[in-house]
Every structure is written in structure tokens, then in C-alpha cells.
Amino acid sequence: MTEQLIRTLGAELGEEGSWSEGIVVISEFLTEVVGIDSLDISPRDGSGLSAYNLVTPRALVRILQYLSSSQNNGTYRSALATPGEEDSTLQERLSDLEGRVFAKTGTISNVNSLSGYLTRDDGSEVIFSILSNGSGLPSGQVRDAIDDIVRILAR
């Protein structure tokens, strides 16, 4: 489905939408509208599964900042996982921060990530993105380390 969306976006540039034209549309939006440095992101497919997709935590934080200031922020944020939420990817994680974390997890072979919004102990909000790629460690151990970093950020 995401690959078709890229082709549809590509139709904005040409008669027949192509994958390569769609990637151009996405890249231009991210750099020119969202304000991401072109060195921080390199999309290669719509699903995000290609090993050639590259994104830095800085780029993900910038996307989250952009979304936070959009008129659809409430809708977007409510779609993110929260600790303790039934059937969510954070259901069994960060229970001590319930109601304070809204985030998207990412897990594929030897890659773990967590990016989102956190309300700190002092009430301020921090936008964060933690990525682990190719650590060689068990996924559960990496998830625990990511959660520990979020707890430190909460202080």
C-alpha cells in the first residue's frame, strides 16, 4: 500500500506516477517544508523495510516537532502507543511513565527504536528519538536500554 502511495505522490511530477518521482516528492517535502537536512534522510521505499533507507534521530525529532505544531497534532498524538495501553507496543513497557509517553516503536531484524513525546518530571515536554541499529545484542536487552534512556530523560 505504501509503495502505491509513493507512486500516487509521484504523479504530482509526471503524467504517470513512478516510484522514483514519488521519492523525490517525499524528499522535497521533508527538506523544504519540514526542514530536515538532506544528509539526515534518504528514503528508498515506502514501507521502510529497505536496508538502504537512512534516517537520523535528528530527522525523526524534526518530523515530530513539525507534527506537534500541526493542526492535526491531537489526532496524530492519540494514534501513538502509550505505556500500559492494551494491545499497544508499549503495553508492557515504561509502566512507571504511564500517561507521560506517546511514542512509536520500531523493530525489525537487529534494529530497535523508540521515538516520541515525553512529559518530564518538571512538566516540560521533550521530543526524543533513540535508534539502535546492528548492535548484535538481544532485542529485549536493547529495548530495556532504550527504556532506561527514556527514564533518564524524564528526570
Short mmCIF file of N, CA and C in Angstrom, two decimals:
data_model
loop_
_atom_site.label_atom_id
_atom_site.label_comp_id
_atom_site.label_asym_id
_atom_site.label_seq_id
_atom_site.Cartn_x
_atom_site.Cartn_y
_atom_site.Cartn_z
N MET A 1 0.82 -1.19 0.00
CA MET A 1 0.00 0.00 0.00
C MET A 1 0.87 1.27 0.00
N THR A 2 1.93 1.26 0.81
CA THR A 2 2.78 2.46 0.85
C THR A 2 3.51 2.67 -0.47
N GLU A 3 3.86 1.57 -1.13
CA GLU A 3 4.52 1.72 -2.43
C GLU A 3 3.57 2.38 -3.43
N GLN A 4 2.29 2.04 -3.38
CA GLN A 4 1.31 2.67 -4.26
C GLN A 4 1.14 4.15 -3.92
N LEU A 5 1.18 4.47 -2.64
CA LEU A 5 1.09 5.87 -2.22
C LEU A 5 2.25 6.67 -2.79
N ILE A 6 3.44 6.09 -2.78
CA ILE A 6 4.60 6.78 -3.35
C ILE A 6 4.38 7.03 -4.84
N ARG A 7 3.86 6.06 -5.55
CA ARG A 7 3.58 6.25 -6.98
C ARG A 7 2.52 7.34 -7.20
N THR A 8 1.53 7.38 -6.34
CA THR A 8 0.50 8.42 -6.44
C THR A 8 1.10 9.79 -6.21
N LEU A 9 1.97 9.90 -5.21
CA LEU A 9 2.66 11.17 -4.98
C LEU A 9 3.52 11.54 -6.18
N GLY A 10 4.13 10.53 -6.79
CA GLY A 10 4.96 10.76 -7.97
C GLY A 10 4.18 11.32 -9.13
N ALA A 11 2.88 11.06 -9.18
CA ALA A 11 2.03 11.58 -10.25
C ALA A 11 1.98 13.10 -10.21
N GLU A 12 2.34 13.69 -9.07
CA GLU A 12 2.40 15.15 -8.97
C GLU A 12 3.48 15.72 -9.88
N LEU A 13 4.50 14.91 -10.19
CA LEU A 13 5.62 15.38 -11.01
C LEU A 13 5.52 14.97 -12.47
N GLY A 14 4.76 13.93 -12.75
CA GLY A 14 4.73 13.44 -14.12
C GLY A 14 3.37 12.91 -14.50
N GLU A 15 3.24 12.56 -15.77
CA GLU A 15 1.99 12.03 -16.28
C GLU A 15 1.60 10.74 -15.55
N GLU A 16 2.55 9.83 -15.47
CA GLU A 16 2.30 8.57 -14.77
C GLU A 16 3.18 8.56 -13.53
N GLY A 17 2.56 8.38 -12.39
CA GLY A 17 3.33 8.37 -11.16
C GLY A 17 4.30 7.21 -11.12
N SER A 18 5.53 7.51 -10.80
CA SER A 18 6.52 6.45 -10.67
C SER A 18 7.08 6.47 -9.26
N TRP A 19 7.69 5.37 -8.91
CA TRP A 19 8.29 5.24 -7.60
C TRP A 19 9.38 6.30 -7.41
N SER A 20 10.25 6.48 -8.40
CA SER A 20 11.36 7.43 -8.27
C SER A 20 10.84 8.87 -8.14
N GLU A 21 9.79 9.21 -8.88
CA GLU A 21 9.21 10.55 -8.76
C GLU A 21 8.57 10.74 -7.38
N GLY A 22 7.95 9.69 -6.86
CA GLY A 22 7.36 9.76 -5.52
C GLY A 22 8.40 9.99 -4.44
N ILE A 23 9.54 9.35 -4.57
CA ILE A 23 10.63 9.54 -3.61
C ILE A 23 11.11 10.99 -3.66
N VAL A 24 11.14 11.58 -4.85
CA VAL A 24 11.53 12.99 -4.98
C VAL A 24 10.53 13.88 -4.23
N VAL A 25 9.23 13.62 -4.40
CA VAL A 25 8.20 14.41 -3.72
C VAL A 25 8.38 14.31 -2.20
N ILE A 26 8.58 13.11 -1.70
CA ILE A 26 8.76 12.91 -0.25
C ILE A 26 10.02 13.63 0.23
N SER A 27 11.12 13.46 -0.48
CA SER A 27 12.38 14.09 -0.09
C SER A 27 12.27 15.61 -0.08
N GLU A 28 11.64 16.17 -1.10
CA GLU A 28 11.48 17.63 -1.15
C GLU A 28 10.60 18.13 -0.02
N PHE A 29 9.53 17.41 0.29
CA PHE A 29 8.67 17.81 1.40
C PHE A 29 9.45 17.81 2.71
N LEU A 30 10.19 16.74 2.94
CA LEU A 30 10.93 16.62 4.20
C LEU A 30 12.01 17.68 4.34
N THR A 31 12.68 18.02 3.25
CA THR A 31 13.75 19.01 3.35
C THR A 31 13.22 20.44 3.28
N GLU A 32 12.29 20.71 2.37
CA GLU A 32 11.85 22.08 2.15
C GLU A 32 10.73 22.53 3.09
N VAL A 33 9.85 21.63 3.47
CA VAL A 33 8.71 22.00 4.33
C VAL A 33 9.00 21.69 5.79
N VAL A 34 9.44 20.47 6.05
CA VAL A 34 9.68 20.06 7.44
C VAL A 34 11.00 20.64 7.95
N GLY A 35 11.96 20.84 7.06
CA GLY A 35 13.23 21.46 7.45
C GLY A 35 14.32 20.48 7.83
N ILE A 36 14.26 19.29 7.30
CA ILE A 36 15.27 18.28 7.59
C ILE A 36 16.46 18.46 6.65
N ASP A 37 17.66 18.37 7.19
CA ASP A 37 18.87 18.42 6.38
C ASP A 37 18.87 17.20 5.45
N SER A 38 19.17 17.41 4.19
CA SER A 38 19.13 16.31 3.22
C SER A 38 20.12 15.20 3.56
N LEU A 39 21.14 15.50 4.36
CA LEU A 39 22.09 14.47 4.77
C LEU A 39 21.52 13.57 5.88
N ASP A 40 20.41 13.99 6.49
CA ASP A 40 19.83 13.24 7.61
C ASP A 40 18.77 12.23 7.19
N ILE A 41 18.44 12.19 5.91
CA ILE A 41 17.38 11.27 5.49
C ILE A 41 17.60 10.86 4.03
N SER A 42 17.37 9.59 3.77
CA SER A 42 17.49 9.07 2.42
C SER A 42 16.46 7.95 2.24
N PRO A 43 15.23 8.32 1.83
CA PRO A 43 14.19 7.29 1.65
C PRO A 43 14.45 6.46 0.40
N ARG A 44 14.21 5.16 0.52
CA ARG A 44 14.41 4.27 -0.62
C ARG A 44 13.17 3.45 -0.96
N ASP A 45 12.22 3.37 -0.02
CA ASP A 45 10.98 2.67 -0.30
C ASP A 45 9.89 3.24 0.59
N GLY A 46 8.68 2.82 0.36
CA GLY A 46 7.56 3.34 1.14
C GLY A 46 7.34 2.63 2.45
N SER A 47 7.75 1.38 2.52
CA SER A 47 7.47 0.59 3.72
C SER A 47 8.48 0.84 4.83
N GLY A 48 9.66 1.31 4.48
CA GLY A 48 10.70 1.49 5.48
C GLY A 48 11.51 0.24 5.74
N LEU A 49 11.26 -0.81 4.98
CA LEU A 49 11.94 -2.08 5.21
C LEU A 49 13.27 -2.22 4.47
N SER A 50 13.51 -1.39 3.48
CA SER A 50 14.75 -1.49 2.73
C SER A 50 15.93 -1.13 3.63
N ALA A 51 16.99 -1.92 3.53
CA ALA A 51 18.21 -1.65 4.30
C ALA A 51 18.87 -0.36 3.82
N TYR A 52 18.43 0.16 2.69
CA TYR A 52 19.02 1.38 2.15
C TYR A 52 18.29 2.65 2.61
N ASN A 53 17.18 2.50 3.32
CA ASN A 53 16.54 3.66 3.94
C ASN A 53 17.46 4.16 5.05
N LEU A 54 17.71 5.44 5.06
CA LEU A 54 18.56 6.01 6.10
C LEU A 54 17.84 7.20 6.72
N VAL A 55 17.87 7.25 8.05
CA VAL A 55 17.27 8.37 8.78
C VAL A 55 18.01 8.53 10.09
N THR A 56 18.28 9.76 10.46
CA THR A 56 18.94 10.01 11.73
C THR A 56 17.90 10.32 12.81
N PRO A 57 18.28 10.13 14.07
CA PRO A 57 17.37 10.55 15.15
C PRO A 57 17.01 12.03 15.04
N ARG A 58 17.95 12.85 14.62
CA ARG A 58 17.68 14.29 14.46
C ARG A 58 16.55 14.53 13.47
N ALA A 59 16.53 13.77 12.37
CA ALA A 59 15.46 13.91 11.38
C ALA A 59 14.12 13.49 11.97
N LEU A 60 14.10 12.40 12.71
CA LEU A 60 12.85 11.95 13.32
C LEU A 60 12.34 12.95 14.35
N VAL A 61 13.24 13.53 15.13
CA VAL A 61 12.83 14.56 16.09
C VAL A 61 12.24 15.75 15.34
N ARG A 62 12.85 16.14 14.24
CA ARG A 62 12.34 17.28 13.46
C ARG A 62 10.95 16.98 12.91
N ILE A 63 10.72 15.75 12.45
CA ILE A 63 9.39 15.36 11.98
C ILE A 63 8.39 15.44 13.12
N LEU A 64 8.76 14.95 14.29
CA LEU A 64 7.86 15.01 15.45
C LEU A 64 7.59 16.45 15.87
N GLN A 65 8.60 17.32 15.78
CA GLN A 65 8.38 18.75 16.07
C GLN A 65 7.38 19.34 15.08
N TYR A 66 7.57 19.02 13.81
CA TYR A 66 6.68 19.52 12.77
C TYR A 66 5.24 19.06 13.04
N LEU A 67 5.07 17.78 13.33
CA LEU A 67 3.74 17.24 13.60
C LEU A 67 3.13 17.85 14.86
N SER A 68 3.96 18.13 15.85
CA SER A 68 3.49 18.71 17.10
C SER A 68 2.89 20.09 16.90
N SER A 69 3.39 20.80 15.90
CA SER A 69 2.89 22.15 15.65
C SER A 69 1.77 22.18 14.60
N SER A 70 1.38 21.01 14.11
CA SER A 70 0.34 20.98 13.08
C SER A 70 -1.05 21.03 13.70
N GLN A 71 -2.03 21.39 12.90
CA GLN A 71 -3.41 21.47 13.39
C GLN A 71 -3.97 20.09 13.72
N ASN A 72 -3.34 19.04 13.22
CA ASN A 72 -3.79 17.68 13.48
C ASN A 72 -3.00 17.00 14.59
N ASN A 73 -2.30 17.78 15.40
CA ASN A 73 -1.45 17.22 16.44
C ASN A 73 -2.20 16.27 17.37
N GLY A 74 -3.38 16.65 17.82
CA GLY A 74 -4.14 15.80 18.74
C GLY A 74 -4.49 14.46 18.15
N THR A 75 -4.92 14.47 16.90
CA THR A 75 -5.26 13.22 16.22
C THR A 75 -4.03 12.35 16.05
N TYR A 76 -2.95 12.97 15.61
CA TYR A 76 -1.72 12.22 15.40
C TYR A 76 -1.22 11.64 16.72
N ARG A 77 -1.13 12.46 17.74
CA ARG A 77 -0.58 12.02 19.02
C ARG A 77 -1.42 10.90 19.63
N SER A 78 -2.72 10.98 19.48
CA SER A 78 -3.59 9.94 20.06
C SER A 78 -3.40 8.59 19.37
N ALA A 79 -2.81 8.59 18.19
CA ALA A 79 -2.55 7.34 17.47
C ALA A 79 -1.26 6.66 17.93
N LEU A 80 -0.45 7.37 18.71
CA LEU A 80 0.81 6.79 19.18
C LEU A 80 0.57 5.88 20.37
N ALA A 81 1.46 4.93 20.55
CA ALA A 81 1.37 3.99 21.67
C ALA A 81 1.71 4.70 22.98
N THR A 82 1.08 4.24 24.06
CA THR A 82 1.38 4.76 25.40
C THR A 82 1.59 3.58 26.34
N PRO A 83 2.43 3.75 27.36
CA PRO A 83 2.66 2.68 28.32
C PRO A 83 1.35 2.22 28.97
N GLY A 84 1.20 0.91 29.07
CA GLY A 84 0.02 0.34 29.70
C GLY A 84 -1.19 0.23 28.80
N GLU A 85 -1.13 0.82 27.62
CA GLU A 85 -2.27 0.77 26.69
C GLU A 85 -2.44 -0.65 26.16
N GLU A 86 -3.64 -1.18 26.30
CA GLU A 86 -3.91 -2.55 25.89
C GLU A 86 -3.65 -2.74 24.39
N ASP A 87 -3.00 -3.82 24.06
CA ASP A 87 -2.68 -4.21 22.69
C ASP A 87 -1.77 -3.21 21.96
N SER A 88 -1.03 -2.40 22.70
CA SER A 88 -0.09 -1.48 22.06
C SER A 88 1.33 -2.03 22.21
N THR A 89 2.23 -1.48 21.44
CA THR A 89 3.63 -1.92 21.51
C THR A 89 4.30 -1.46 22.79
N LEU A 90 3.66 -0.60 23.56
CA LEU A 90 4.20 -0.16 24.85
C LEU A 90 3.40 -0.71 26.03
N GLN A 91 2.53 -1.67 25.77
CA GLN A 91 1.67 -2.21 26.83
C GLN A 91 2.48 -2.69 28.03
N GLU A 92 3.59 -3.35 27.79
CA GLU A 92 4.41 -3.92 28.87
C GLU A 92 5.68 -3.12 29.12
N ARG A 93 5.77 -1.93 28.59
CA ARG A 93 6.99 -1.12 28.72
C ARG A 93 6.69 0.20 29.41
N LEU A 94 7.67 0.71 30.14
CA LEU A 94 7.64 2.05 30.73
C LEU A 94 6.39 2.30 31.58
N SER A 95 5.94 1.29 32.30
CA SER A 95 4.72 1.43 33.10
C SER A 95 4.85 2.53 34.15
N ASP A 96 6.07 2.81 34.58
CA ASP A 96 6.29 3.89 35.55
C ASP A 96 6.11 5.27 34.93
N LEU A 97 5.99 5.34 33.62
CA LEU A 97 5.78 6.62 32.92
C LEU A 97 4.43 6.66 32.22
N GLU A 98 3.50 5.87 32.71
CA GLU A 98 2.16 5.81 32.11
C GLU A 98 1.54 7.20 32.07
N GLY A 99 0.97 7.55 30.93
CA GLY A 99 0.36 8.86 30.74
C GLY A 99 1.34 9.96 30.38
N ARG A 100 2.62 9.62 30.33
CA ARG A 100 3.65 10.63 30.06
C ARG A 100 4.43 10.38 28.78
N VAL A 101 4.23 9.24 28.16
CA VAL A 101 4.95 8.89 26.94
C VAL A 101 3.94 8.58 25.83
N PHE A 102 4.16 9.19 24.68
CA PHE A 102 3.41 8.90 23.45
C PHE A 102 4.48 8.63 22.40
N ALA A 103 4.57 7.40 21.91
CA ALA A 103 5.71 7.08 21.07
C ALA A 103 5.40 5.99 20.05
N LYS A 104 6.27 5.91 19.07
CA LYS A 104 6.23 4.88 18.03
C LYS A 104 7.44 4.00 18.21
N THR A 105 7.20 2.70 18.33
CA THR A 105 8.29 1.75 18.38
C THR A 105 8.65 1.32 16.97
N GLY A 106 9.84 0.80 16.82
CA GLY A 106 10.26 0.23 15.56
C GLY A 106 11.15 -0.96 15.84
N THR A 107 10.79 -2.10 15.28
CA THR A 107 11.58 -3.31 15.50
C THR A 107 11.58 -4.14 14.23
N ILE A 108 12.76 -4.35 13.69
CA ILE A 108 12.98 -5.33 12.64
C ILE A 108 14.31 -6.01 12.97
N SER A 109 14.75 -6.90 12.17
CA SER A 109 15.95 -7.68 12.47
C SER A 109 17.13 -6.79 12.87
N ASN A 110 17.54 -6.93 14.13
CA ASN A 110 18.70 -6.23 14.70
C ASN A 110 18.56 -4.71 14.69
N VAL A 111 17.32 -4.22 14.68
CA VAL A 111 17.04 -2.79 14.76
C VAL A 111 15.93 -2.58 15.78
N ASN A 112 16.17 -1.67 16.72
CA ASN A 112 15.15 -1.28 17.70
C ASN A 112 15.14 0.23 17.80
N SER A 113 13.94 0.80 17.91
CA SER A 113 13.86 2.25 18.04
C SER A 113 12.63 2.64 18.85
N LEU A 114 12.70 3.84 19.38
CA LEU A 114 11.57 4.45 20.06
C LEU A 114 11.68 5.95 19.86
N SER A 115 10.65 6.54 19.31
CA SER A 115 10.63 7.98 19.04
C SER A 115 9.29 8.54 19.46
N GLY A 116 9.30 9.69 20.12
CA GLY A 116 8.02 10.26 20.52
C GLY A 116 8.15 11.44 21.45
N TYR A 117 7.13 11.59 22.27
CA TYR A 117 6.98 12.72 23.18
C TYR A 117 6.97 12.21 24.61
N LEU A 118 7.62 12.95 25.50
CA LEU A 118 7.73 12.58 26.90
C LEU A 118 7.50 13.81 27.76
N THR A 119 6.63 13.69 28.74
CA THR A 119 6.46 14.75 29.74
C THR A 119 7.42 14.45 30.88
N ARG A 120 8.32 15.39 31.13
CA ARG A 120 9.34 15.21 32.16
C ARG A 120 8.75 15.44 33.55
N ASP A 121 9.53 15.11 34.58
CA ASP A 121 9.09 15.28 35.97
C ASP A 121 8.68 16.72 36.27
N ASP A 122 9.35 17.68 35.62
CA ASP A 122 9.05 19.10 35.88
C ASP A 122 7.88 19.62 35.03
N GLY A 123 7.26 18.74 34.24
CA GLY A 123 6.11 19.13 33.42
C GLY A 123 6.46 19.57 32.01
N SER A 124 7.73 19.78 31.73
CA SER A 124 8.13 20.17 30.37
C SER A 124 8.08 18.95 29.45
N GLU A 125 8.00 19.23 28.17
CA GLU A 125 7.94 18.14 27.20
C GLU A 125 9.25 18.05 26.43
N VAL A 126 9.68 16.83 26.20
CA VAL A 126 10.86 16.60 25.37
C VAL A 126 10.45 15.66 24.24
N ILE A 127 10.96 15.96 23.06
CA ILE A 127 10.75 15.10 21.90
C ILE A 127 12.04 14.31 21.73
N PHE A 128 11.91 13.00 21.59
CA PHE A 128 13.10 12.16 21.57
C PHE A 128 13.03 11.13 20.45
N SER A 129 14.21 10.64 20.08
CA SER A 129 14.32 9.55 19.13
C SER A 129 15.58 8.77 19.46
N ILE A 130 15.39 7.50 19.77
CA ILE A 130 16.50 6.62 20.13
C ILE A 130 16.50 5.47 19.14
N LEU A 131 17.60 5.31 18.42
CA LEU A 131 17.71 4.26 17.42
C LEU A 131 18.90 3.36 17.73
N SER A 132 18.70 2.07 17.63
CA SER A 132 19.79 1.10 17.75
C SER A 132 19.76 0.23 16.51
N ASN A 133 20.86 0.21 15.80
CA ASN A 133 20.92 -0.50 14.53
C ASN A 133 22.17 -1.37 14.49
N GLY A 134 21.99 -2.67 14.42
CA GLY A 134 23.13 -3.57 14.27
C GLY A 134 23.96 -3.77 15.51
N SER A 135 23.36 -3.67 16.68
CA SER A 135 24.14 -3.81 17.92
C SER A 135 24.62 -5.23 18.15
N GLY A 136 23.91 -6.21 17.62
CA GLY A 136 24.27 -7.60 17.86
C GLY A 136 23.78 -8.13 19.19
N LEU A 137 23.15 -7.27 19.99
CA LEU A 137 22.62 -7.67 21.30
C LEU A 137 21.21 -8.21 21.15
N PRO A 138 20.76 -9.01 22.11
CA PRO A 138 19.38 -9.48 22.07
C PRO A 138 18.40 -8.31 22.08
N SER A 139 17.33 -8.43 21.32
CA SER A 139 16.36 -7.35 21.18
C SER A 139 15.81 -6.88 22.52
N GLY A 140 15.52 -7.81 23.43
CA GLY A 140 15.00 -7.44 24.74
C GLY A 140 15.97 -6.59 25.53
N GLN A 141 17.25 -6.90 25.42
CA GLN A 141 18.27 -6.12 26.11
C GLN A 141 18.35 -4.70 25.54
N VAL A 142 18.25 -4.57 24.24
CA VAL A 142 18.27 -3.25 23.60
C VAL A 142 17.03 -2.46 24.01
N ARG A 143 15.86 -3.10 24.00
CA ARG A 143 14.63 -2.42 24.42
C ARG A 143 14.75 -1.91 25.86
N ASP A 144 15.30 -2.74 26.74
CA ASP A 144 15.48 -2.32 28.14
C ASP A 144 16.40 -1.10 28.23
N ALA A 145 17.47 -1.09 27.44
CA ALA A 145 18.40 0.05 27.45
C ALA A 145 17.71 1.30 26.93
N ILE A 146 16.92 1.17 25.87
CA ILE A 146 16.17 2.31 25.34
C ILE A 146 15.22 2.84 26.41
N ASP A 147 14.51 1.95 27.08
CA ASP A 147 13.58 2.37 28.13
C ASP A 147 14.31 3.08 29.26
N ASP A 148 15.50 2.60 29.61
CA ASP A 148 16.30 3.26 30.66
C ASP A 148 16.68 4.68 30.24
N ILE A 149 17.01 4.87 28.97
CA ILE A 149 17.33 6.21 28.46
C ILE A 149 16.12 7.12 28.59
N VAL A 150 14.94 6.62 28.24
CA VAL A 150 13.71 7.42 28.36
C VAL A 150 13.48 7.81 29.82
N ARG A 151 13.71 6.88 30.74
CA ARG A 151 13.55 7.19 32.17
C ARG A 151 14.52 8.29 32.61
N ILE A 152 15.73 8.26 32.10
CA ILE A 152 16.70 9.31 32.42
C ILE A 152 16.23 10.65 31.86
N LEU A 153 15.72 10.64 30.64
CA LEU A 153 15.20 11.88 30.04
C LEU A 153 14.03 12.44 30.84
N ALA A 154 13.29 11.57 31.50
CA ALA A 154 12.10 12.01 32.26
C ALA A 154 12.46 12.81 33.50
N ARG A 155 13.67 12.67 33.98
CA ARG A 155 14.07 13.35 35.23
C ARG A 155 14.19 14.84 35.06
#
